[in-house]
């Protein structure tokens, strides 16, 4: 996120666009009854939060509120920074009917434009549940994730800050076992995965994703029995680093996890390959765990045996002090629930693992900002940071389920939800108000 956005744009254009921003921005003052600092695990009372030009300018008790400021009274609520889902798929929603929850069928039945529109809806649903940052980790048709990110950043629609991966890069076939017609001739719909089997192809695939709008690189470490070697993973990491991006590995075996950790990967998605020994190595190397811990309450999306292993694995990771993120891998429809409600349901697994509320909240906030690389510009409620925050009636440090009832959401200084009702109209524009050149 710290990288320059206006790649390839002449400086004169950028200066022109800055000059077009009105000089006298409105000041907003929030009265926060309680304000949680997730990093410290503490609560401050009766705080005033000042916001101007989409950013926090000052936070403290008894701050003077400037004349003419818009005052938002959250004195009966607990205010905290926005939540992060470190692994979602906003442009993928497989269903019981007709797919029998098998996304192979979604892939051949639903177009990229349809999935992009679904992503807009899913993004809004996530924001309504308090997720102000979503890492969107592939399986998003033909770069629908990049289109979503750009549409939000340009100012067309509301949505979380998106850290997207573009196409997942794997050896030929990715996570599928394609037919030759599909894999070689590419005559069946769009490519769900980007094939890269040689060093040249690895470099080219990373650059292609960067060109088409990725903000993080996602690779299939061991989707096939041969998988990527530690040296091949190192090549991904070094090529991505040249563009300022980190690499996340989809890992499903112990040997795959070992190679990814050996190579020094940024983050590991899924928990199947992660043992006590490997957790210790991850803690030593500071490798993020995006375990995607599906709760048993989402019936049909895990099994009793798998859930027991997931809970034990999460507990073991916490005991070993592995850097933890809150991640869901949500990519399906649960009738009666929004995508945001599906995501928040994952706190059930964290509770079952006996993780203290303060540490669950840390994973959902600080851990998320760090793995997303936004923590110096967006996430913590600090002067100079983008003004994203949420508010709930209870105190999540006492009762983590308080996060199920997000009553207020602010994104970039604009109110998205108030008194439990979405008020998104100020996010919709008939043009790219933040700049057509945002890519
Ligand atoms: Zn996933």
Short mmCIF file of C-alpha atoms and ligand atoms in Angstrom, two decimals:
data_model
loop_
_atom_site.label_atom_id
_atom_site.label_comp_id
_atom_site.label_asym_id
_atom_site.label_seq_id
_atom_site.Cartn_x
_atom_site.Cartn_y
_atom_site.Cartn_z
CA UNK A 1 0.00 0.00 0.00
CA UNK A 2 2.93 2.32 0.46
CA UNK A 3 3.83 2.07 -3.21
CA UNK A 4 3.14 4.92 -5.60
CA UNK A 5 -0.28 4.44 -7.15
CA UNK A 6 0.01 6.58 -10.26
CA UNK A 7 2.39 4.27 -12.09
CA UNK A 8 3.45 5.66 -15.42
CA UNK A 9 1.61 8.94 -14.96
CA UNK A 10 3.34 12.24 -15.66
CA UNK A 11 3.88 14.35 -12.52
CA UNK A 12 1.92 17.24 -14.05
CA UNK A 13 -1.29 15.22 -14.07
CA UNK A 14 -0.88 14.26 -10.44
CA UNK A 15 -0.32 17.91 -9.45
CA UNK A 16 -3.43 18.95 -11.39
CA UNK A 17 -5.54 16.37 -9.56
CA UNK A 18 -4.28 17.48 -6.14
CA UNK A 19 -5.13 21.09 -6.98
CA UNK A 20 -8.74 20.05 -7.69
CA UNK A 21 -9.31 18.94 -4.08
CA UNK A 22 -11.28 21.59 -2.13
CA UNK A 23 -9.12 23.49 0.37
CA UNK A 24 -11.57 23.72 3.30
CA UNK A 25 -12.35 20.13 4.27
CA UNK A 26 -15.14 19.56 6.80
CA UNK A 27 -14.04 18.51 10.30
CA UNK A 28 -15.84 15.58 11.93
CA UNK A 29 -15.69 14.98 15.69
CA UNK A 30 -16.62 11.60 17.15
CA UNK A 31 -17.48 11.29 20.84
CA UNK A 32 -16.41 7.75 21.78
CA UNK A 33 -17.77 6.41 25.10
CA UNK A 34 -15.07 3.75 25.07
CA UNK A 35 -12.13 3.49 22.67
CA UNK A 36 -10.29 0.18 22.36
CA UNK A 37 -6.57 -0.01 21.59
CA UNK A 38 -6.24 -3.61 20.35
CA UNK A 39 -2.44 -3.51 20.39
CA UNK A 40 -2.33 -2.72 24.12
CA UNK A 41 -5.58 -4.53 24.92
CA UNK A 42 -6.86 -1.47 26.80
CA UNK A 43 -9.94 0.76 26.80
CA UNK A 44 -9.93 4.55 27.20
CA UNK A 45 -13.17 6.32 28.13
CA UNK A 46 -14.79 9.55 26.92
CA UNK A 47 -12.47 10.12 23.99
CA UNK A 48 -12.84 12.65 21.18
CA UNK A 49 -11.65 11.66 17.69
CA UNK A 50 -11.14 14.42 15.14
CA UNK A 51 -11.21 13.69 11.42
CA UNK A 52 -10.44 15.91 8.45
CA UNK A 53 -9.90 15.12 4.78
CA UNK A 54 -10.56 11.42 5.36
CA UNK A 55 -7.83 11.09 8.01
CA UNK A 56 -7.58 11.11 11.78
CA UNK A 57 -6.06 14.39 13.00
CA UNK A 58 -6.26 14.06 16.81
CA UNK A 59 -7.47 11.61 19.46
CA UNK A 60 -7.78 12.26 23.20
CA UNK A 61 -9.94 12.98 26.23
CA UNK A 62 -11.35 16.51 26.42
CA UNK A 63 -10.11 17.65 23.01
CA UNK A 64 -11.63 20.96 21.92
CA UNK A 65 -14.12 20.40 19.10
CA UNK A 66 -13.58 23.00 16.33
CA UNK A 67 -16.50 25.32 15.58
CA UNK A 68 -18.65 24.06 12.71
CA UNK A 69 -17.50 20.46 13.08
CA UNK A 70 -20.01 17.69 12.42
CA UNK A 71 -20.43 15.86 15.74
CA UNK A 72 -21.13 12.11 15.78
CA UNK A 73 -22.20 10.88 19.20
CA UNK A 74 -20.98 7.34 19.90
CA UNK A 75 -20.81 7.91 23.66
CA UNK A 76 -22.94 4.81 24.33
CA UNK A 77 -20.76 2.58 22.14
CA UNK A 78 -17.31 1.01 22.09
CA UNK A 79 -15.23 2.36 19.21
CA UNK A 80 -12.43 0.30 17.73
CA UNK A 81 -10.41 0.12 14.53
CA UNK A 82 -11.82 -1.83 11.58
CA UNK A 83 -11.58 -5.61 11.27
CA UNK A 84 -9.52 -7.51 8.70
CA UNK A 85 -10.32 -10.78 6.94
CA UNK A 86 -6.92 -11.92 5.69
CA UNK A 87 -8.36 -14.47 3.26
CA UNK A 88 -11.65 -14.11 1.42
CA UNK A 89 -12.86 -14.59 -2.16
CA UNK A 90 -15.35 -11.80 -2.85
CA UNK A 91 -15.87 -12.71 -6.52
CA UNK A 92 -16.64 -16.36 -5.78
CA UNK A 93 -19.85 -17.62 -4.23
CA UNK A 94 -20.56 -21.29 -4.75
CA UNK A 95 -23.86 -22.69 -3.59
CA UNK A 96 -25.68 -25.87 -2.64
CA UNK A 97 -27.84 -25.47 -5.77
CA UNK A 98 -26.82 -26.03 -8.50
CA UNK A 99 -23.12 -26.58 -7.72
CA UNK A 100 -23.41 -28.92 -4.72
CA UNK A 101 -20.85 -26.50 -3.24
CA UNK A 102 -18.21 -27.43 -5.82
CA UNK A 103 -16.68 -24.29 -7.30
CA UNK A 104 -15.40 -26.15 -10.36
CA UNK A 105 -18.98 -25.79 -11.58
CA UNK A 106 -19.26 -22.11 -10.60
CA UNK A 107 -16.19 -21.53 -12.73
CA UNK A 108 -17.83 -22.89 -15.89
CA UNK A 109 -21.31 -21.47 -15.20
CA UNK A 110 -20.67 -17.86 -14.13
CA UNK A 111 -19.03 -15.14 -16.21
CA UNK A 112 -16.38 -12.71 -14.98
CA UNK A 113 -18.84 -9.75 -15.21
CA UNK A 114 -21.43 -11.60 -13.08
CA UNK A 115 -18.81 -12.55 -10.52
CA UNK A 116 -17.52 -8.96 -10.44
CA UNK A 117 -21.02 -7.70 -9.58
CA UNK A 118 -21.30 -10.36 -6.87
CA UNK A 119 -17.97 -9.08 -5.52
CA UNK A 120 -19.39 -5.55 -5.19
CA UNK A 121 -22.27 -6.95 -3.13
CA UNK A 122 -20.01 -9.18 -1.01
CA UNK A 123 -17.65 -6.27 -0.36
CA UNK A 124 -20.54 -4.11 0.89
CA UNK A 125 -21.71 -7.00 3.09
CA UNK A 126 -18.22 -7.34 4.58
CA UNK A 127 -17.99 -3.60 5.28
CA UNK A 128 -21.41 -3.67 6.97
CA UNK A 129 -20.03 -6.30 9.39
CA UNK A 130 -17.05 -4.10 10.24
CA UNK A 131 -14.39 -5.52 7.90
CA UNK A 132 -12.62 -2.43 6.57
CA UNK A 133 -9.78 -4.43 4.97
CA UNK A 134 -10.12 -7.67 3.03
CA UNK A 135 -7.26 -9.64 1.52
CA UNK A 136 -8.86 -11.18 -1.55
CA UNK A 137 -6.79 -14.23 -2.37
CA UNK A 138 -7.67 -15.37 -5.89
CA UNK A 139 -10.37 -17.58 -7.46
CA UNK A 140 -11.97 -14.36 -8.67
CA UNK A 141 -12.61 -15.15 -12.35
CA UNK A 142 -10.50 -13.07 -14.75
CA UNK A 143 -9.22 -10.34 -12.36
CA UNK A 144 -12.66 -9.38 -10.99
CA UNK A 145 -10.79 -8.76 -7.69
CA UNK A 146 -8.65 -6.07 -9.33
CA UNK A 147 -11.75 -4.46 -10.89
CA UNK A 148 -13.39 -4.40 -7.46
CA UNK A 149 -10.35 -2.81 -5.80
CA UNK A 150 -10.04 -0.17 -8.52
CA UNK A 151 -13.78 0.66 -8.47
CA UNK A 152 -13.63 1.19 -4.69
CA UNK A 153 -10.42 3.22 -4.83
CA UNK A 154 -11.61 5.41 -7.72
CA UNK A 155 -14.77 6.23 -5.76
CA UNK A 156 -17.58 4.46 -7.67
CA UNK A 157 -18.80 2.23 -4.84
CA UNK A 158 -18.34 1.60 -1.11
CA UNK A 159 -16.25 -1.34 0.01
CA UNK A 160 -13.36 -2.45 2.19
CA UNK A 161 -9.76 -1.67 1.31
CA UNK A 162 -8.90 -4.61 -0.95
CA UNK A 163 -5.49 -6.30 -0.99
CA UNK A 164 -5.96 -8.62 -3.94
CA UNK A 165 -3.90 -11.37 -5.47
CA UNK A 166 -5.13 -11.51 -9.06
CA UNK A 167 -4.94 -15.04 -10.48
CA UNK A 168 -3.49 -17.71 -8.22
CA UNK A 169 -0.21 -18.88 -9.74
CA UNK A 170 0.37 -22.62 -9.81
CA UNK A 171 1.96 -25.29 -11.87
CA UNK A 172 -0.25 -26.26 -14.83
CA UNK A 173 -3.81 -26.86 -13.65
CA UNK A 174 -3.58 -24.95 -10.39
CA UNK A 175 -5.98 -26.51 -7.90
CA UNK A 176 -7.92 -28.24 -10.69
CA UNK A 177 -7.22 -31.47 -12.58
CA UNK A 178 -8.15 -30.04 -15.94
CA UNK A 179 -8.76 -31.82 -19.20
CA UNK A 180 -6.24 -31.18 -22.00
CA UNK A 181 -8.86 -29.07 -23.81
CA UNK A 182 -9.14 -26.84 -20.76
CA UNK A 183 -5.47 -26.70 -19.72
CA UNK A 184 -3.67 -26.58 -23.07
CA UNK A 185 -6.16 -25.11 -25.54
CA UNK A 186 -7.76 -22.77 -22.97
CA UNK A 187 -11.07 -23.10 -24.77
CA UNK A 188 -13.25 -23.38 -21.66
CA UNK A 189 -14.05 -19.96 -20.16
CA UNK A 190 -11.45 -17.77 -18.46
CA UNK A 191 -8.28 -19.04 -16.77
CA UNK A 192 -9.03 -19.68 -13.08
CA UNK A 193 -5.29 -20.17 -12.45
CA UNK A 194 -2.12 -18.82 -14.01
CA UNK A 195 0.20 -21.62 -15.09
CA UNK A 196 3.90 -21.25 -14.23
CA UNK A 197 6.07 -24.36 -14.35
CA UNK A 198 9.53 -22.96 -15.17
CA UNK A 199 11.62 -20.05 -13.83
CA UNK A 200 10.80 -17.91 -16.89
CA UNK A 201 7.10 -18.60 -16.43
CA UNK A 202 7.29 -17.77 -12.71
CA UNK A 203 8.82 -14.35 -13.42
CA UNK A 204 6.31 -13.67 -16.19
CA UNK A 205 3.33 -14.74 -14.05
CA UNK A 206 4.31 -12.41 -11.19
CA UNK A 207 4.71 -9.52 -13.64
CA UNK A 208 1.38 -10.32 -15.33
CA UNK A 209 -0.45 -10.18 -12.00
CA UNK A 210 1.28 -6.90 -11.14
CA UNK A 211 0.30 -5.46 -14.53
CA UNK A 212 -3.33 -6.44 -14.08
CA UNK A 213 -3.65 -4.95 -10.60
CA UNK A 214 -2.57 -7.46 -7.95
CA UNK A 215 -1.33 -6.15 -4.59
CA UNK A 216 -0.05 -9.50 -3.25
CA UNK A 217 1.08 -12.72 -4.95
CA UNK A 218 -0.70 -15.99 -4.18
CA UNK A 219 0.86 -19.29 -5.20
CA UNK A 220 -0.16 -22.94 -5.03
CA UNK A 221 2.75 -24.46 -3.11
CA UNK A 222 1.61 -28.09 -3.19
CA UNK A 223 -1.66 -28.40 -5.11
CA UNK A 224 0.01 -31.16 -7.13
CA UNK A 225 2.21 -33.93 -5.66
CA UNK A 226 5.27 -32.32 -7.30
CA UNK A 227 4.49 -28.75 -6.24
CA UNK A 228 7.04 -25.93 -6.07
CA UNK A 229 10.54 -26.45 -4.67
CA UNK A 230 11.95 -24.08 -2.03
CA UNK A 231 14.13 -22.52 -4.75
CA UNK A 232 11.14 -21.92 -6.99
CA UNK A 233 9.30 -20.29 -4.07
CA UNK A 234 12.38 -18.09 -3.47
CA UNK A 235 12.16 -16.96 -7.10
CA UNK A 236 8.53 -15.92 -6.57
CA UNK A 237 9.53 -14.03 -3.44
CA UNK A 238 12.44 -12.17 -5.06
CA UNK A 239 10.48 -11.26 -8.20
CA UNK A 240 7.47 -10.09 -6.15
CA UNK A 241 9.79 -8.06 -3.90
CA UNK A 242 11.08 -6.12 -6.92
CA UNK A 243 7.48 -4.88 -7.35
CA UNK A 244 6.98 -4.29 -3.60
CA UNK A 245 4.72 -7.31 -3.08
CA UNK A 246 4.69 -10.21 -0.64
CA UNK A 247 3.93 -13.87 -1.41
CA UNK A 248 1.27 -16.00 0.25
CA UNK A 249 1.34 -19.76 -0.25
CA UNK A 250 -1.69 -22.03 -0.39
CA UNK A 251 -0.35 -25.00 1.56
CA UNK A 252 -2.07 -28.33 2.20
CA UNK A 253 0.76 -30.74 3.13
CA UNK A 254 3.48 -30.84 5.79
CA UNK A 255 6.21 -31.08 3.16
CA UNK A 256 4.75 -28.16 1.23
CA UNK A 257 4.66 -26.09 4.43
CA UNK A 258 8.28 -27.02 5.15
CA UNK A 259 9.41 -25.81 1.71
CA UNK A 260 7.43 -22.57 2.01
CA UNK A 261 8.86 -21.84 5.47
CA UNK A 262 12.37 -22.76 4.32
CA UNK A 263 12.01 -20.26 1.45
CA UNK A 264 10.89 -17.54 3.88
CA UNK A 265 7.39 -17.00 2.50
CA UNK A 266 5.36 -14.04 3.89
CA UNK A 267 2.20 -15.92 4.84
CA UNK A 268 0.74 -19.41 4.77
CA UNK A 269 -2.91 -20.02 3.92
CA UNK A 270 -4.73 -22.96 5.54
CA UNK A 271 -3.74 -25.10 8.50
CA UNK A 272 -3.56 -28.64 7.13
CA UNK A 273 0.23 -28.75 6.74
CA UNK A 274 1.10 -26.92 9.97
CA UNK A 275 2.55 -29.04 12.80
CA UNK A 276 3.98 -28.09 16.20
CA UNK A 277 7.49 -28.22 14.74
CA UNK A 278 6.55 -26.00 11.80
CA UNK A 279 4.68 -23.56 14.04
CA UNK A 280 7.92 -23.11 16.00
CA UNK A 281 9.79 -22.37 12.77
CA UNK A 282 7.09 -19.91 11.67
CA UNK A 283 7.34 -18.08 15.00
CA UNK A 284 11.14 -17.90 14.67
CA UNK A 285 10.94 -16.53 11.12
CA UNK A 286 7.90 -14.30 11.71
CA UNK A 287 5.79 -16.03 9.04
CA UNK A 288 2.08 -15.10 9.13
CA UNK A 289 -0.51 -17.80 9.65
CA UNK A 290 -3.79 -17.36 7.73
CA UNK A 291 -5.23 -20.66 8.94
CA UNK A 292 -8.80 -20.22 7.54
CA UNK A 293 -10.34 -21.97 10.58
CA UNK A 294 -13.84 -22.97 9.48
CA UNK A 295 -16.29 -23.24 12.43
CA UNK A 296 -18.43 -26.34 12.88
CA UNK A 297 -21.48 -24.04 13.00
CA UNK A 298 -21.16 -23.48 9.22
CA UNK A 299 -22.73 -26.85 8.54
CA UNK A 300 -21.38 -28.71 5.53
CA UNK A 301 -18.17 -26.66 5.28
CA UNK A 302 -16.08 -28.72 7.70
CA UNK A 303 -16.32 -32.09 9.46
CA UNK A 304 -16.13 -33.04 13.17
CA UNK A 305 -12.66 -34.53 12.66
CA UNK A 306 -11.34 -31.62 10.60
CA UNK A 307 -12.79 -29.10 13.04
CA UNK A 308 -11.13 -30.81 16.01
CA UNK A 309 -7.79 -30.69 14.19
CA UNK A 310 -8.36 -27.05 13.25
CA UNK A 311 -9.09 -26.03 16.86
CA UNK A 312 -6.06 -27.94 18.18
CA UNK A 313 -3.84 -26.46 15.45
CA UNK A 314 -4.96 -22.90 16.18
CA UNK A 315 -4.36 -23.45 19.90
CA UNK A 316 -0.89 -24.83 19.16
CA UNK A 317 -0.06 -21.87 16.91
CA UNK A 318 -1.13 -19.41 19.64
CA UNK A 319 0.91 -21.27 22.29
CA UNK A 320 3.94 -21.12 19.98
CA UNK A 321 3.42 -17.36 19.43
CA UNK A 322 3.03 -17.69 15.67
CA UNK A 323 1.99 -14.34 14.10
CA UNK A 324 -1.77 -14.82 13.73
CA UNK A 325 -4.33 -13.34 11.35
CA UNK A 326 -8.09 -13.82 11.25
CA UNK A 327 -8.90 -15.48 7.95
CA UNK A 328 -11.98 -17.23 6.63
CA UNK A 329 -11.59 -18.45 3.05
CA UNK A 330 -15.29 -17.49 2.79
CA UNK A 331 -16.35 -18.23 -0.77
CA UNK A 332 -19.81 -19.81 -0.44
CA UNK A 333 -23.42 -18.92 0.21
CA UNK A 334 -24.91 -19.74 3.60
CA UNK A 335 -28.68 -19.12 3.29
CA UNK A 336 -29.80 -16.47 5.77
CA UNK A 337 -26.33 -15.00 6.26
CA UNK A 338 -24.50 -12.16 4.51
CA UNK A 339 -20.85 -12.68 3.55
CA UNK A 340 -19.93 -10.50 6.54
CA UNK A 341 -22.01 -12.64 8.90
CA UNK A 342 -20.34 -15.77 7.52
CA UNK A 343 -16.93 -14.20 8.18
CA UNK A 344 -17.70 -13.10 11.75
CA UNK A 345 -18.95 -16.63 12.53
CA UNK A 346 -15.30 -17.75 12.45
CA UNK A 347 -14.76 -16.30 15.94
CA UNK A 348 -16.46 -19.52 17.12
CA UNK A 349 -13.33 -21.51 16.23
CA UNK A 350 -11.10 -19.01 18.06
CA UNK A 351 -13.29 -19.24 21.16
CA UNK A 352 -13.22 -23.05 20.97
CA UNK A 353 -9.40 -22.91 20.86
CA UNK A 354 -9.43 -20.94 24.12
CA UNK A 355 -7.68 -17.91 22.65
CA UNK A 356 -8.11 -14.87 24.97
CA UNK A 357 -10.43 -12.16 23.65
CA UNK A 358 -7.59 -9.62 23.49
CA UNK A 359 -5.57 -11.94 21.26
CA UNK A 360 -8.55 -12.74 19.01
CA UNK A 361 -9.08 -9.00 18.58
CA UNK A 362 -5.36 -8.49 17.89
CA UNK A 363 -5.47 -11.10 15.12
CA UNK A 364 -8.59 -9.42 13.66
CA UNK A 365 -6.97 -5.97 13.68
CA UNK A 366 -3.21 -5.53 14.20
CA UNK A 367 -2.32 -8.90 12.67
CA UNK A 368 -4.53 -8.07 9.70
CA UNK A 369 -2.97 -4.61 9.15
CA UNK A 370 0.52 -6.08 9.29
CA UNK A 371 -0.10 -8.99 6.94
CA UNK A 372 -1.83 -6.52 4.57
CA UNK A 373 1.10 -4.07 4.91
CA UNK A 374 -1.24 -1.18 5.71
CA UNK A 375 -0.31 -0.60 9.37
CA UNK A 376 1.59 2.65 8.78
CA UNK A 377 -1.23 4.26 6.79
CA UNK A 378 -4.47 2.46 7.62
CA UNK A 379 -5.76 0.42 10.53
CA UNK A 380 -4.69 1.76 13.93
CA UNK A 381 -6.68 4.83 15.07
CA UNK A 382 -3.76 7.29 15.01
CA UNK A 383 -3.28 10.83 13.65
CA UNK A 384 -2.38 10.76 9.96
CA UNK A 385 -3.96 7.37 9.31
CA UNK A 386 -6.99 6.82 7.07
CA UNK A 387 -10.12 7.37 9.18
CA UNK A 388 -11.55 3.85 9.33
CA UNK A 389 -13.36 2.75 12.51
CA UNK A 390 -16.31 0.75 13.78
CA UNK A 391 -18.44 0.77 16.93
CA UNK A 392 -20.33 -1.92 18.86
CA UNK A 393 -22.59 -1.82 21.96
CA UNK A 394 -20.57 -4.22 24.14
CA UNK A 395 -16.86 -4.46 24.84
CA UNK A 396 -15.14 -7.11 22.68
CA UNK A 397 -12.32 -7.42 25.24
CA UNK A 398 -14.92 -8.77 27.70
CA UNK A 399 -17.14 -10.58 25.21
CA UNK A 400 -15.77 -11.17 21.72
CA UNK A 401 -19.29 -11.82 20.41
CA UNK A 402 -19.86 -8.06 20.73
CA UNK A 403 -18.31 -7.96 17.23
CA UNK A 404 -21.43 -9.62 15.85
CA UNK A 405 -23.36 -6.37 16.36
CA UNK A 406 -21.49 -3.64 14.48
CA UNK A 407 -23.69 -0.53 14.75
CA UNK A 408 -21.40 2.05 13.14
CA UNK A 409 -18.83 1.93 10.33
CA UNK A 410 -16.68 4.78 9.03
CA UNK A 411 -14.41 4.33 6.00
CA UNK A 412 -11.94 7.03 4.93
CA UNK A 413 -13.79 9.54 7.11
CA UNK A 414 -17.19 8.89 5.52
CA UNK A 415 -20.02 7.25 7.47
CA UNK A 416 -21.06 3.94 5.89
CA UNK A 417 -23.31 2.62 8.68
CA UNK A 418 -25.04 4.46 11.51
CA UNK A 419 -27.42 3.14 14.20
CA UNK A 420 -27.08 -0.30 12.60
CA UNK A 421 -28.37 0.92 9.22
CA UNK A 422 -26.21 1.17 6.10
CA UNK A 423 -26.07 4.72 4.72
CA UNK A 424 -23.84 4.18 1.68
CA UNK A 425 -25.15 6.96 -0.58
CA UNK A 426 -22.13 9.22 -0.06
CA UNK A 427 -19.89 6.49 -1.51
CA UNK A 428 -21.69 6.28 -4.87
CA UNK A 429 -20.52 8.59 -7.64
CA UNK A 430 -21.22 8.95 -11.35
CA UNK A 431 -17.51 9.21 -12.06
CA UNK A 432 -14.08 8.33 -10.68
CA UNK A 433 -13.99 11.14 -8.10
CA UNK A 434 -10.70 9.94 -6.60
CA UNK A 435 -8.96 9.78 -9.99
CA UNK A 436 -9.46 7.87 -13.25
CA UNK A 437 -5.77 7.05 -13.19
CA UNK A 438 -5.95 4.86 -10.06
CA UNK A 439 -5.02 1.39 -11.17
ZN1 LIG B 1 -8.97 -19.53 -0.39
#
